[in-house]
XYZ file of C-alpha atoms in Angstrom:
777
model
C 136.972 97.603 -15.824
C 136.442 93.920 -15.052
C 132.824 94.049 -16.193
C 133.665 95.778 -19.462
C 136.540 93.363 -20.053
C 134.190 90.433 -19.612
C 131.838 91.956 -22.185
C 134.687 92.320 -24.663
C 136.020 88.869 -23.835
C 132.624 87.381 -24.561
C 132.520 89.322 -27.831
C 135.933 87.992 -28.801
C 134.893 84.448 -27.886
C 131.931 84.803 -30.230
C 134.250 85.934 -33.019
C 136.614 83.024 -32.330
C 133.738 80.562 -32.333
C 132.536 82.186 -35.527
C 135.826 81.453 -37.298
C 136.330 78.013 -35.761
C 132.820 76.849 -36.579
C 133.113 77.816 -40.212
C 136.066 75.466 -40.600
C 133.589 72.626 -40.189
C 131.236 73.887 -42.903
C 130.708 72.160 -46.185
C 132.261 75.206 -47.799
C 134.395 78.024 -46.462
C 133.216 81.219 -48.124
C 134.289 84.778 -47.344
C 131.695 87.480 -46.680
C 133.253 89.613 -49.392
C 136.295 89.861 -51.649
C 137.618 92.608 -49.384
C 137.642 90.480 -46.215
C 138.998 87.062 -47.183
C 139.345 85.949 -43.563
C 135.793 86.807 -42.459
C 133.437 83.963 -43.312
C 129.708 83.525 -43.778
C 128.404 81.617 -40.764
C 125.406 79.715 -42.113
C 126.198 76.836 -39.781
C 125.779 79.108 -36.741
C 122.613 80.564 -38.274
C 121.279 77.027 -38.737
C 122.172 76.035 -35.171
C 120.464 79.077 -33.668
C 117.354 78.692 -35.827
C 116.984 75.087 -34.714
C 117.303 76.079 -31.042
C 114.663 78.796 -31.372
C 112.283 76.702 -33.485
C 112.377 73.942 -30.874
C 111.674 76.458 -28.106
C 108.810 78.231 -29.912
C 107.455 75.032 -31.439
C 106.044 76.719 -34.536
C 106.995 77.558 -38.123
C 109.150 80.670 -38.511
C 108.957 83.550 -40.944
C 112.105 84.388 -42.906
C 112.517 87.543 -40.828
C 112.444 85.494 -37.634
C 114.959 82.994 -38.983
C 117.536 85.647 -39.775
C 116.935 87.800 -36.690
C 116.685 84.928 -34.196
C 119.539 83.201 -35.989
C 121.752 86.070 -34.816
C 120.708 86.022 -31.161
C 123.480 86.369 -28.620
C 121.838 83.703 -26.428
C 119.232 81.770 -28.454
C 118.642 79.226 -25.706
C 117.556 81.771 -23.082
C 116.496 84.928 -24.940
C 112.920 85.907 -24.172
C 111.097 86.211 -27.503
C 107.759 87.932 -27.990
C 106.996 89.943 -31.097
C 106.479 93.627 -30.365
C 107.302 93.230 -26.664
C 110.741 91.938 -25.682
C 114.142 93.378 -26.515
C 116.493 91.047 -28.389
C 120.266 90.985 -27.931
C 121.761 90.379 -31.362
C 125.154 89.818 -32.994
C 125.138 91.581 -36.392
C 127.577 90.379 -39.055
C 128.773 93.789 -40.137
C 128.382 97.589 -40.007
C 128.168 100.137 -42.842
C 128.355 103.924 -42.460
C 127.877 106.763 -44.920
C 130.194 109.744 -44.635
C 127.714 112.198 -43.117
C 126.848 109.888 -40.205
C 130.241 108.136 -40.043
C 131.867 111.304 -38.734
C 129.913 111.268 -35.490
C 130.009 107.470 -35.266
C 133.804 107.397 -35.550
C 134.165 110.305 -33.113
C 132.120 108.271 -30.611
C 134.180 105.145 -31.320
C 137.392 107.099 -30.723
C 135.926 108.248 -27.390
C 135.343 104.619 -26.404
C 139.115 104.029 -26.250
C 138.928 100.707 -28.120
C 141.807 99.831 -30.484
C 139.922 98.112 -33.360
C 136.405 97.372 -34.548
C 135.137 93.909 -33.575
C 133.135 93.253 -36.755
C 133.769 94.008 -40.444
C 132.868 97.661 -41.003
C 132.977 100.137 -43.891
C 132.692 103.880 -44.539
C 131.158 105.149 -47.800
C 131.665 108.687 -49.152
C 128.397 109.578 -50.889
C 126.578 112.347 -48.985
C 128.912 115.343 -49.294
C 128.960 115.747 -53.098
C 126.734 118.584 -54.277
C 125.082 118.361 -57.693
C 125.964 121.504 -59.593
C 127.644 121.162 -63.005
C 127.942 117.429 -63.689
C 129.696 114.306 -62.435
C 133.445 114.936 -62.830
C 133.394 118.650 -61.989
C 131.156 118.153 -58.966
C 133.362 115.336 -57.680
C 136.541 117.425 -57.977
C 134.846 120.299 -56.151
C 133.630 117.994 -53.364
C 137.088 116.505 -52.837
C 138.505 119.981 -52.466
C 135.795 121.364 -50.155
C 135.581 118.251 -47.970
C 139.271 117.326 -47.880
C 139.477 117.666 -44.083
C 136.505 115.366 -43.514
C 137.584 112.786 -46.080
C 141.065 112.729 -44.558
C 139.597 112.221 -41.089
C 137.397 109.331 -42.244
C 140.215 107.706 -44.238
C 142.723 107.890 -41.389
C 140.173 106.865 -38.751
C 139.232 103.900 -40.939
C 142.876 102.938 -41.319
C 143.521 103.339 -37.580
C 140.560 101.310 -36.369
C 140.261 98.663 -39.082
C 137.397 100.079 -41.146
C 137.289 99.789 -44.938
C 137.030 103.141 -46.739
C 135.199 103.787 -50.021
C 136.474 107.050 -51.467
C 134.252 109.795 -52.897
C 133.070 108.823 -56.348
C 132.716 105.142 -55.488
C 128.947 105.386 -55.301
C 125.989 105.383 -52.938
C 126.411 103.254 -49.828
C 123.402 101.006 -50.492
C 124.406 100.186 -54.058
C 127.966 99.402 -52.900
C 126.574 97.123 -50.190
C 124.320 95.314 -52.660
C 127.208 94.819 -55.089
C 129.781 93.717 -52.516
C 128.569 93.001 -49.002
C 124.901 91.972 -48.788
C 124.067 88.291 -49.019
C 121.115 86.047 -48.113
C 120.805 85.685 -44.348
C 123.166 88.506 -43.371
C 122.319 90.758 -40.420
C 123.783 94.148 -41.281
C 123.273 97.478 -39.563
C 123.958 100.759 -41.321
C 123.944 104.390 -40.250
C 121.439 105.348 -42.921
C 117.692 104.835 -42.924
C 117.717 103.181 -46.365
C 120.018 100.372 -45.278
C 117.027 97.977 -45.816
C 117.998 98.094 -49.512
C 120.023 94.935 -48.765
C 116.785 93.030 -48.209
C 116.702 92.672 -51.983
C 119.459 90.102 -51.540
C 117.643 88.285 -48.747
C 119.386 89.959 -45.811
C 118.047 91.702 -42.729
C 119.636 95.131 -43.132
C 118.561 97.752 -40.599
C 119.117 101.492 -40.388
C 120.418 102.763 -37.037
C 122.032 105.777 -35.431
C 125.777 106.078 -34.998
C 125.694 105.118 -31.299
C 124.141 101.756 -32.211
C 126.900 101.232 -34.765
C 129.488 101.997 -32.070
C 128.010 99.272 -29.841
C 128.344 96.697 -32.612
C 131.829 97.852 -33.585
C 132.774 97.549 -29.902
C 131.636 93.924 -29.823
C 128.681 94.597 -27.524
C 125.374 92.826 -28.316
C 122.996 95.113 -30.167
C 119.489 95.574 -28.790
C 116.388 95.602 -30.980
C 112.772 95.422 -29.917
C 111.503 92.091 -31.219
C 109.833 93.107 -34.478
C 106.396 92.138 -35.602
C 106.211 90.732 -39.131
C 103.942 92.116 -41.841
C 103.547 89.744 -44.765
C 103.028 91.103 -48.269
C 101.870 88.309 -50.547
C 102.599 88.973 -54.220
C 100.671 87.144 -56.914
C 100.726 87.526 -60.693
C 103.706 89.115 -62.420
C 105.031 92.538 -63.370
C 104.615 93.617 -66.980
C 104.405 96.666 -69.208
C 104.955 100.037 -67.535
C 104.500 98.582 -64.054
C 107.781 98.295 -62.183
C 109.075 97.127 -58.790
C 108.830 100.738 -57.579
C 105.065 100.545 -58.004
C 104.892 97.739 -55.456
C 106.290 99.884 -52.643
C 104.419 102.990 -53.819
C 101.227 100.946 -53.484
C 102.256 99.512 -50.107
C 103.088 103.021 -48.848
C 99.621 104.150 -49.830
C 98.132 101.266 -47.848
C 100.271 101.360 -44.695
C 101.101 105.120 -44.585
C 104.334 106.574 -43.209
C 103.938 104.910 -39.821
C 102.084 101.698 -40.651
C 105.247 99.623 -40.648
C 106.646 100.957 -37.364
C 108.035 98.182 -35.198
C 107.685 95.596 -37.939
C 109.673 93.864 -40.648
C 107.876 93.718 -43.986
C 108.365 90.298 -45.528
C 107.465 89.787 -49.184
C 106.474 86.313 -50.322
C 104.288 84.493 -52.792
C 104.536 83.453 -56.454
C 104.792 87.041 -57.699
C 108.243 87.434 -56.145
C 109.912 85.530 -58.972
C 108.828 88.134 -61.539
C 110.936 90.802 -59.816
C 114.666 91.230 -60.412
C 117.086 91.246 -57.488
C 117.732 94.968 -57.873
C 113.963 95.494 -58.156
C 113.520 93.740 -54.829
C 116.192 96.053 -53.404
C 114.182 99.061 -54.627
C 111.109 97.818 -52.770
C 113.043 97.163 -49.559
C 114.840 100.495 -49.799
C 111.672 102.573 -49.829
C 110.191 100.455 -47.048
C 111.902 102.970 -44.785
C 109.150 105.420 -45.779
C 106.478 103.344 -44.047
C 108.470 103.267 -40.818
C 109.375 99.586 -41.150
C 112.335 98.221 -39.204
C 113.384 96.698 -42.514
C 112.020 94.668 -45.431
C 113.167 91.369 -46.909
C 112.604 88.960 -49.781
C 113.178 85.175 -49.721
C 116.198 83.749 -51.478
C 115.488 82.770 -55.091
C 117.059 82.311 -58.521
C 117.060 86.073 -59.154
C 119.378 86.598 -56.197
C 121.557 83.706 -57.312
C 121.859 85.303 -60.734
C 122.788 88.682 -59.262
C 125.377 87.203 -56.898
C 126.996 85.348 -59.783
C 127.051 88.418 -62.034
C 128.686 90.481 -59.272
C 131.485 87.942 -58.816
C 130.037 86.048 -55.847
C 129.045 82.691 -57.294
C 130.634 81.008 -54.267
C 128.148 82.781 -51.979
C 125.284 81.802 -54.285
C 126.354 78.157 -54.184
C 126.605 78.213 -50.395
C 123.188 79.860 -50.134
C 121.745 77.060 -52.272
C 123.015 74.517 -49.724
C 121.346 76.371 -46.848
C 118.295 77.529 -48.823
C 115.759 76.069 -46.364
C 116.942 78.630 -43.807
C 116.708 81.518 -46.288
C 112.991 81.221 -47.035
C 109.971 81.245 -44.687
C 108.667 78.003 -43.221
C 105.401 76.711 -44.719
C 102.512 77.678 -42.456
C 104.323 80.562 -40.730
C 102.093 83.262 -39.284
C 102.280 87.013 -39.954
C 100.902 89.761 -37.729
C 99.252 91.352 -40.745
C 98.940 90.273 -44.378
C 98.563 92.462 -47.451
C 97.982 90.874 -50.851
C 98.883 92.563 -54.127
C 98.104 91.099 -57.536
C 100.910 92.289 -59.793
C 98.769 91.572 -62.864
C 96.410 94.327 -61.717
C 98.969 96.786 -60.338
C 99.212 100.033 -62.308
C 102.088 102.534 -62.438
C 101.968 104.857 -59.422
C 103.306 108.265 -58.456
C 103.310 109.437 -54.830
C 103.292 112.928 -53.413
C 103.655 115.792 -52.997
C 105.268 116.449 -49.597
C 104.829 112.907 -48.264
C 105.744 109.521 -49.754
C 102.482 107.807 -48.787
C 100.107 109.977 -50.834
C 99.619 107.451 -53.632
C 98.071 108.061 -57.042
C 97.899 105.943 -60.178
C 99.849 107.797 -62.886
C 96.641 107.820 -64.938
C 94.910 109.939 -62.278
C 97.591 112.259 -60.871
C 97.081 114.995 -63.482
C 93.399 115.313 -62.645
C 94.137 115.333 -58.914
C 96.829 117.974 -59.435
C 94.400 120.240 -61.284
C 91.855 119.872 -58.503
C 94.411 120.548 -55.753
C 96.156 123.400 -57.521
C 99.502 121.627 -57.834
C 101.664 122.868 -60.727
C 101.194 120.631 -63.767
C 104.349 121.702 -65.597
C 107.318 119.589 -64.561
C 110.422 121.698 -64.106
C 112.896 118.857 -63.487
C 112.871 115.079 -63.777
C 115.530 113.269 -61.737
C 116.384 109.574 -61.956
C 118.843 107.499 -59.966
C 119.505 107.616 -56.204
C 120.001 104.646 -53.884
C 116.438 103.520 -54.653
C 116.513 103.294 -58.431
C 119.960 103.376 -60.014
C 120.492 99.804 -61.070
C 121.552 98.630 -64.514
C 117.951 97.595 -65.183
C 116.616 101.001 -64.085
C 119.018 102.833 -66.388
C 118.214 100.446 -69.221
C 114.439 100.921 -68.946
C 114.857 104.695 -68.805
C 117.146 104.601 -71.841
C 114.556 102.493 -73.682
C 111.989 105.265 -73.171
C 114.465 107.988 -74.148
C 115.484 106.106 -77.291
C 111.899 106.129 -78.553
C 111.624 109.878 -78.057
C 114.900 110.450 -79.893
C 113.697 108.307 -82.792
C 110.860 110.811 -83.233
C 113.092 113.857 -82.883
C 112.100 114.710 -79.329
C 114.072 115.669 -76.241
C 112.973 116.305 -72.678
C 110.792 119.355 -72.151
C 111.832 119.350 -68.517
C 115.360 119.480 -67.186
C 116.609 115.935 -66.669
C 119.327 114.515 -64.402
C 120.763 111.021 -63.983
C 122.530 109.772 -60.843
C 124.379 106.437 -61.242
C 124.300 104.368 -58.068
C 127.928 103.316 -58.153
C 131.141 103.587 -60.120
C 130.413 100.093 -61.439
C 126.994 101.159 -62.725
C 128.411 104.390 -64.190
C 131.186 102.584 -66.042
C 128.849 99.866 -67.312
C 126.125 102.179 -68.600
C 128.812 104.270 -70.312
C 130.212 101.135 -71.994
C 126.782 99.861 -73.045
C 125.539 103.200 -74.403
C 122.766 103.929 -71.918
C 124.454 107.033 -70.530
C 124.865 108.550 -73.980
C 121.209 107.930 -74.857
C 120.141 109.682 -71.672
C 122.468 112.598 -72.465
C 121.143 112.809 -76.010
C 117.580 113.187 -74.754
C 118.728 116.161 -72.654
C 120.053 114.592 -69.467
C 123.014 115.539 -67.302
C 124.857 112.662 -65.662
C 125.705 113.586 -62.096
C 128.327 112.130 -59.763
C 127.979 108.661 -58.245
C 126.489 110.062 -55.062
C 123.267 110.936 -53.250
C 123.048 114.441 -54.722
C 119.585 116.016 -55.035
C 117.907 113.111 -53.237
C 119.263 114.430 -49.917
C 119.264 118.122 -50.786
C 122.792 118.244 -52.222
C 121.587 120.233 -55.212
C 122.692 123.715 -56.193
C 119.449 124.386 -58.044
C 119.429 127.513 -60.213
C 116.239 127.366 -62.303
C 113.863 128.715 -59.617
C 113.881 131.104 -56.703
C 113.116 130.002 -53.158
C 109.394 130.312 -52.571
C 108.507 129.724 -56.219
C 105.781 127.108 -56.641
C 106.911 124.305 -58.951
C 106.773 120.552 -59.586
C 109.586 117.999 -59.878
C 109.329 114.237 -60.392
C 112.007 111.856 -59.127
C 112.770 108.176 -58.784
C 113.905 108.853 -55.228
C 112.355 107.534 -52.017
C 111.533 110.606 -49.945
C 109.766 113.851 -50.801
C 109.298 115.816 -47.597
C 108.814 119.566 -47.834
C 112.019 121.260 -49.016
C 114.034 118.034 -48.919
C 115.493 118.135 -52.421
C 116.162 121.837 -52.930
C 115.324 123.618 -49.629
C 112.325 125.258 -51.327
C 109.111 124.640 -49.340
C 107.062 125.340 -52.490
C 108.627 122.546 -54.541
C 106.009 119.841 -55.101
C 108.084 116.658 -55.310
C 106.606 113.395 -56.587
C 108.286 109.975 -56.470
C 107.779 107.286 -59.092
C 109.785 104.821 -61.204
C 112.734 105.952 -63.380
C 110.915 105.047 -66.604
C 107.853 107.082 -65.607
C 110.106 110.010 -64.632
C 111.742 109.809 -68.047
C 108.407 109.723 -69.858
C 107.040 112.637 -67.840
C 110.215 114.669 -68.374
C 109.826 114.159 -72.133
C 106.171 115.215 -72.014
C 106.813 117.980 -69.468
C 103.502 117.639 -67.618
C 101.796 115.621 -64.894
C 98.826 115.274 -67.241
C 100.701 112.737 -69.391
C 99.939 109.033 -69.011
C 102.384 107.000 -71.118
C 100.074 103.977 -71.125
C 97.351 105.815 -73.092
C 98.493 109.268 -74.227
C 100.265 110.281 -77.429
C 103.251 112.537 -78.061
C 103.824 114.571 -81.201
C 107.078 113.902 -83.014
C 109.271 116.447 -84.743
C 107.561 115.502 -88.018
C 104.155 116.401 -86.580
C 102.984 112.806 -86.352
C 101.545 111.435 -83.163
C 103.062 108.375 -81.529
C 102.727 106.457 -78.286
C 105.624 105.288 -76.166
C 105.884 101.540 -75.903
C 106.407 99.951 -72.490
C 110.173 99.811 -71.866
C 112.086 96.574 -71.903
C 115.679 96.129 -70.748
C 118.050 93.493 -69.424
C 118.081 93.202 -65.627
C 121.848 92.584 -65.759
C 124.490 93.308 -68.422
C 125.035 90.506 -70.923
C 128.779 90.711 -70.406
C 130.391 91.293 -67.018
C 130.013 94.547 -65.148
C 132.734 97.106 -65.820
C 134.112 97.875 -62.339
C 135.402 101.299 -63.388
C 138.015 102.960 -61.196
C 139.278 101.288 -58.023
C 137.985 103.458 -55.175
C 138.446 101.199 -52.141
C 141.024 101.665 -49.375
C 141.834 98.534 -47.364
C 142.647 99.094 -43.688
C 146.320 98.224 -43.122
C 147.284 95.117 -41.143
C 149.436 97.236 -38.836
C 147.919 100.606 -37.959
C 149.996 101.332 -34.863
C 151.655 104.321 -36.504
C 148.478 105.772 -37.985
C 147.506 109.225 -36.703
C 143.975 110.643 -36.605
C 144.050 114.398 -36.129
C 141.177 116.710 -35.258
C 142.176 120.364 -35.109
C 140.728 122.255 -32.116
C 140.018 125.188 -34.457
C 138.263 123.102 -37.121
C 134.805 124.221 -38.228
C 134.019 120.780 -39.669
C 135.130 118.383 -36.916
C 134.934 118.503 -33.140
C 135.946 115.929 -30.537
C 133.040 115.007 -28.281
C 132.689 115.981 -24.640
C 130.619 113.648 -22.428
C 127.071 114.724 -21.611
C 126.188 115.386 -17.962
C 124.835 112.536 -15.852
C 121.315 112.492 -14.449
C 121.337 114.251 -11.074
C 119.024 111.733 -9.436
C 116.084 114.145 -9.245
C 112.821 114.655 -11.075
C 112.924 117.142 -13.963
C 111.387 120.292 -12.488
C 109.955 123.283 -14.335
C 110.996 122.340 -17.843
C 110.466 125.174 -20.302
C 108.749 124.288 -23.564
C 111.162 125.176 -26.373
C 108.583 124.487 -29.067
C 105.262 122.736 -29.425
C 105.427 121.273 -32.904
C 102.390 121.259 -35.161
C 101.979 118.355 -37.590
C 104.689 116.390 -39.388
C 108.155 116.695 -37.897
C 110.735 114.557 -39.671
C 114.461 114.384 -39.028
C 114.739 116.878 -41.905
C 112.707 119.316 -39.803
C 114.780 118.581 -36.680
C 118.249 118.597 -38.290
C 118.187 119.735 -41.899
C 120.533 118.202 -44.474
C 121.613 119.977 -47.685
C 124.101 122.753 -46.843
C 124.197 121.625 -43.198
C 125.820 118.323 -44.109
C 129.229 119.969 -43.945
C 128.858 120.319 -40.169
C 127.919 116.697 -39.435
C 131.255 116.177 -37.642
C 130.974 119.338 -35.513
C 128.213 119.078 -32.942
C 128.175 122.702 -31.852
C 128.048 124.104 -35.377
C 125.380 121.741 -36.656
C 123.264 122.489 -33.602
C 122.545 125.827 -35.261
C 119.975 124.009 -37.408
C 118.016 122.517 -34.487
C 114.320 122.308 -35.368
C 114.523 125.168 -37.862
C 112.043 123.384 -40.126
C 109.462 122.530 -37.454
C 106.207 124.487 -37.384
C 105.500 126.255 -34.090
C 101.854 125.758 -33.130
C 101.852 129.139 -31.374
C 102.299 131.211 -34.540
C 102.236 128.750 -37.449
C 105.796 129.674 -38.401
C 109.024 127.739 -38.843
C 112.093 128.700 -36.811
C 110.239 131.250 -34.705
C 109.614 130.552 -31.023
C 108.911 132.670 -27.966
C 111.736 133.121 -25.461
C 109.955 132.599 -22.135
C 112.314 135.017 -20.360
C 112.490 137.925 -22.807
C 109.079 137.240 -24.416
C 110.658 137.932 -27.795
C 110.311 135.589 -30.773
C 113.503 134.307 -32.348
C 115.146 131.304 -34.044
C 114.816 127.932 -32.282
C 118.593 127.295 -31.923
C 119.198 130.789 -30.519
C 116.427 130.334 -27.956
C 117.779 126.925 -26.953
C 121.268 128.396 -26.521
C 119.824 131.195 -24.378
C 118.134 128.670 -22.122
C 121.312 126.591 -21.874
C 123.401 129.636 -20.978
C 120.948 130.566 -18.214
C 120.596 127.032 -16.828
C 117.019 126.569 -18.048
C 116.261 122.975 -18.993
C 113.717 122.471 -21.739
C 111.412 120.028 -23.477
C 109.918 119.638 -26.980
C 106.270 118.701 -27.557
C 105.620 116.779 -30.786
C 102.823 115.259 -32.816
C 102.475 111.825 -34.485
C 105.439 109.785 -35.805
C 107.922 112.374 -34.575
C 111.373 111.894 -36.138
C 110.324 109.900 -39.185
C 112.779 109.734 -42.053
C 116.551 109.627 -41.826
C 118.610 107.706 -39.274
C 120.659 110.840 -38.505
C 121.471 110.855 -34.800
C 122.248 114.568 -34.992
C 118.503 115.042 -34.503
C 119.060 113.556 -31.019
C 122.547 114.918 -30.323
C 121.567 118.522 -30.998
C 118.727 118.849 -28.470
C 120.905 117.086 -25.870
C 123.840 119.406 -26.593
C 121.674 122.525 -26.270
C 120.127 121.564 -22.935
C 117.071 119.522 -23.835
C 115.937 116.848 -21.403
C 112.819 115.243 -22.885
C 110.805 114.962 -26.078
C 107.087 114.302 -25.476
C 104.970 113.241 -28.458
C 101.933 111.283 -29.573
C 104.242 108.699 -31.168
C 107.831 108.250 -32.396
C 109.553 106.793 -35.410
C 111.669 103.786 -34.359
C 115.198 104.958 -35.175
C 114.751 108.432 -33.729
C 113.301 107.105 -30.479
C 116.342 104.859 -30.039
C 118.741 107.680 -30.927
C 117.191 109.909 -28.257
C 117.637 107.186 -25.638
C 121.257 106.668 -26.673
C 122.032 110.336 -25.983
C 120.447 110.396 -22.517
C 117.204 112.103 -23.486
C 113.715 110.950 -22.471
C 111.481 110.110 -25.456
C 108.013 109.928 -23.877
C 104.528 109.521 -25.318
C 101.169 110.734 -24.068
C 99.245 107.883 -22.430
C 96.210 109.692 -23.809
C 97.112 111.324 -27.167
C 94.509 114.028 -26.586
C 96.680 115.323 -23.716
C 98.764 116.954 -26.461
C 96.023 119.601 -26.496
C 96.353 120.308 -22.756
C 99.892 121.634 -23.101
C 100.512 125.195 -24.293
C 103.865 126.728 -25.292
C 103.795 129.077 -22.275
C 103.368 126.228 -19.748
C 106.094 124.637 -17.639
C 106.347 120.882 -17.107
C 107.643 118.710 -14.296
C 108.353 115.047 -15.010
C 107.981 112.918 -11.902
C 108.855 109.320 -11.064
C 112.421 109.174 -12.335
C 113.774 107.900 -9.000
C 111.656 104.787 -9.533
C 112.171 104.713 -13.307
C 111.397 101.164 -14.456
C 110.387 99.332 -17.640
C 106.666 99.542 -18.315
C 106.001 102.016 -15.474
C 104.516 105.336 -16.679
C 105.896 108.664 -15.530
C 103.798 111.569 -14.299
C 103.859 114.998 -15.894
C 102.593 118.036 -13.999
C 101.514 120.836 -16.349
C 101.888 124.243 -14.725
C 99.840 126.922 -16.455
C 100.743 130.638 -16.200
C 97.521 131.372 -14.259
C 98.712 129.143 -11.409
C 96.513 126.137 -12.157
C 97.979 122.650 -12.603
C 96.941 119.341 -14.069
C 98.670 115.970 -14.147
C 98.903 113.559 -17.068
C 100.615 110.214 -17.611
C 103.519 109.639 -19.996
C 104.460 106.231 -21.384
C 107.907 105.056 -22.424
C 109.583 102.015 -23.971
C 112.806 101.981 -21.915
C 114.247 98.646 -20.824
C 116.768 98.195 -17.993
C 119.821 98.761 -20.211
C 118.329 101.934 -21.684
C 117.482 103.259 -18.222
C 121.189 102.855 -17.389
C 121.991 104.999 -20.437
C 119.705 107.719 -19.085
C 121.228 107.595 -15.620
C 124.780 107.711 -17.007
C 123.947 110.608 -19.342
C 124.284 108.636 -22.578
C 125.009 105.145 -23.881
C 128.621 106.186 -24.534
C 128.986 107.376 -20.927
C 127.650 104.016 -19.785
C 130.207 102.209 -21.933
C 132.975 104.239 -20.315
C 131.603 103.458 -16.840
C 131.914 99.766 -17.659
C 135.499 100.318 -18.763
C 136.346 101.818 -15.381
């Protein structure tokens, strides 16, 4: 107990120093309107940057300034890009409702009375797109009442702000209210990097990481490398900010940014709006980047002022030298993009890094046999739902209406927030988009995450959709593996939905108006921000009460939506003998494959129920099928979760074998909790995505990689594995794996890992949460 108390005491001292130091600043500015007594600590950032710069004796990138400026111990922290683990003090935590359930359940288990840093919960993931905004919202409130009540009362009890359903998508709410230049924010959603559009380091994490920060414990992050993207020229015509990240994704691929922060710089930056920069940072998650960031500039100042935060903008101006990279700073890799030459892009299908110029995608589609007819065009989502995005889309739609045309494809619009919804209604954009054939959905994630009750096709029917979303994995939007999803800008989606085909290039091709005359769409132009103030719409925020001593948080033992957590078993001190292979995965295996979203979102607060979706989307190399694996005892093929439960019931420990970039995509820690809950002990792959690897460690699993990637081919689904060396488990020391073949032969391979000392303690304790409780005792 003494050790844990000292950790908390240190955390509280940091918070006290944080408040006291701000009193000496040139200005005393709150982080947000909702937390008037929590202040921006640029003076502490400045102090830490100066300490680190003196130690390293070199110019710093912007990413380094913000990250190192939040070090727990800047004077003594070992710093080496890509090697050392940093202990950081984030400014705040944000959680969306699907991941907040498990995060808050873990926080409740910690026994702590209040969160140590400003934190918020955002209700955006549980609203299914079906009939339209208001009806879908009412239905969601009814269906999810138990979960919303749990999150609201848990927020009130533990000091967490609560954004009610209908308020908007977490990342848009953060950009409008909480992000600011120089902030270090962690969020339980992979697209948290959206806040980089306002010059912050905003990083997606699993719920267990969020619990650490909310508990006042320093947060660990492997010191990121820094990829520089130099932008020259300026955006114009049909080319949009989305095209920048679509191009970068094509260059770096879905794993090219792993372990790195992508830092945009150069003269081209000033041609991009603040919300456009957010779009680019948001989709940086699709290249595996830790996060992405832009330097502070006049576009950010303008956005801060328009969203009621001129005081933050003025303070940022005073500290501007710390919010831009140092001249002469060095990047680990540099990509240069001339915006004058950049053409509109569209990426897909099935992966967000398959990049095509819009002018070429129709020809490629014909060659590949992809459906040319576009069934649905969908704009909005956390990536592209700004006022500017809606305005540019409306500008395209208005031209079609002037010639008597409507969309040939179905067309949906998802506003990013209640503020955006109310403002585009006031300024006429929403009505224009309705007039051209659109349906305005709720202020929520909706189809982007599979919350879409799609009726126009049957499962298994081959079809094409185009979206302004960020992710297009197989079956992600509608659970149909034959849906060919392409991602592009909202204005290109709108143009393609009007034309109804991938063969249409709005830069060169003509449409035929109702009068039979041909016309060409002009490049859209729209204001980046409303000329008058934003309309805030309905008030959807719940402040945590000052006194929450009487607040109850109830979880029914018979609930099918929520379940209190039981601690995982501790390591028994022995090597892992005779592990059964649950599945050897072939090819891409994202968190959507490991723990599907869509209809499964309703079980995100109930670990046992949601474990029934474990790896149901992964392809078994043994038979080429999804959700069909051999039970090593009965020799019968059956669903993956059923087989895992059988093994657990009979005391058989198991392992998963994976391919490259295993666990890419969402931050959902359920993809780590589920295998742990059902008896898994290790995941062995060629490589991991960053967030998923950390989530596995947090839950007491062993994420291991082949020292020689070709050893993946030595393991067969019928083999058994023994992992040796755990008694001497140490950072940087490989483990041995003995492969036992059914014919009695054996071979030994080496497995690498990235565990540090703290993470090894998590493994020994059974999970990071167990370790926290050990420290309490």
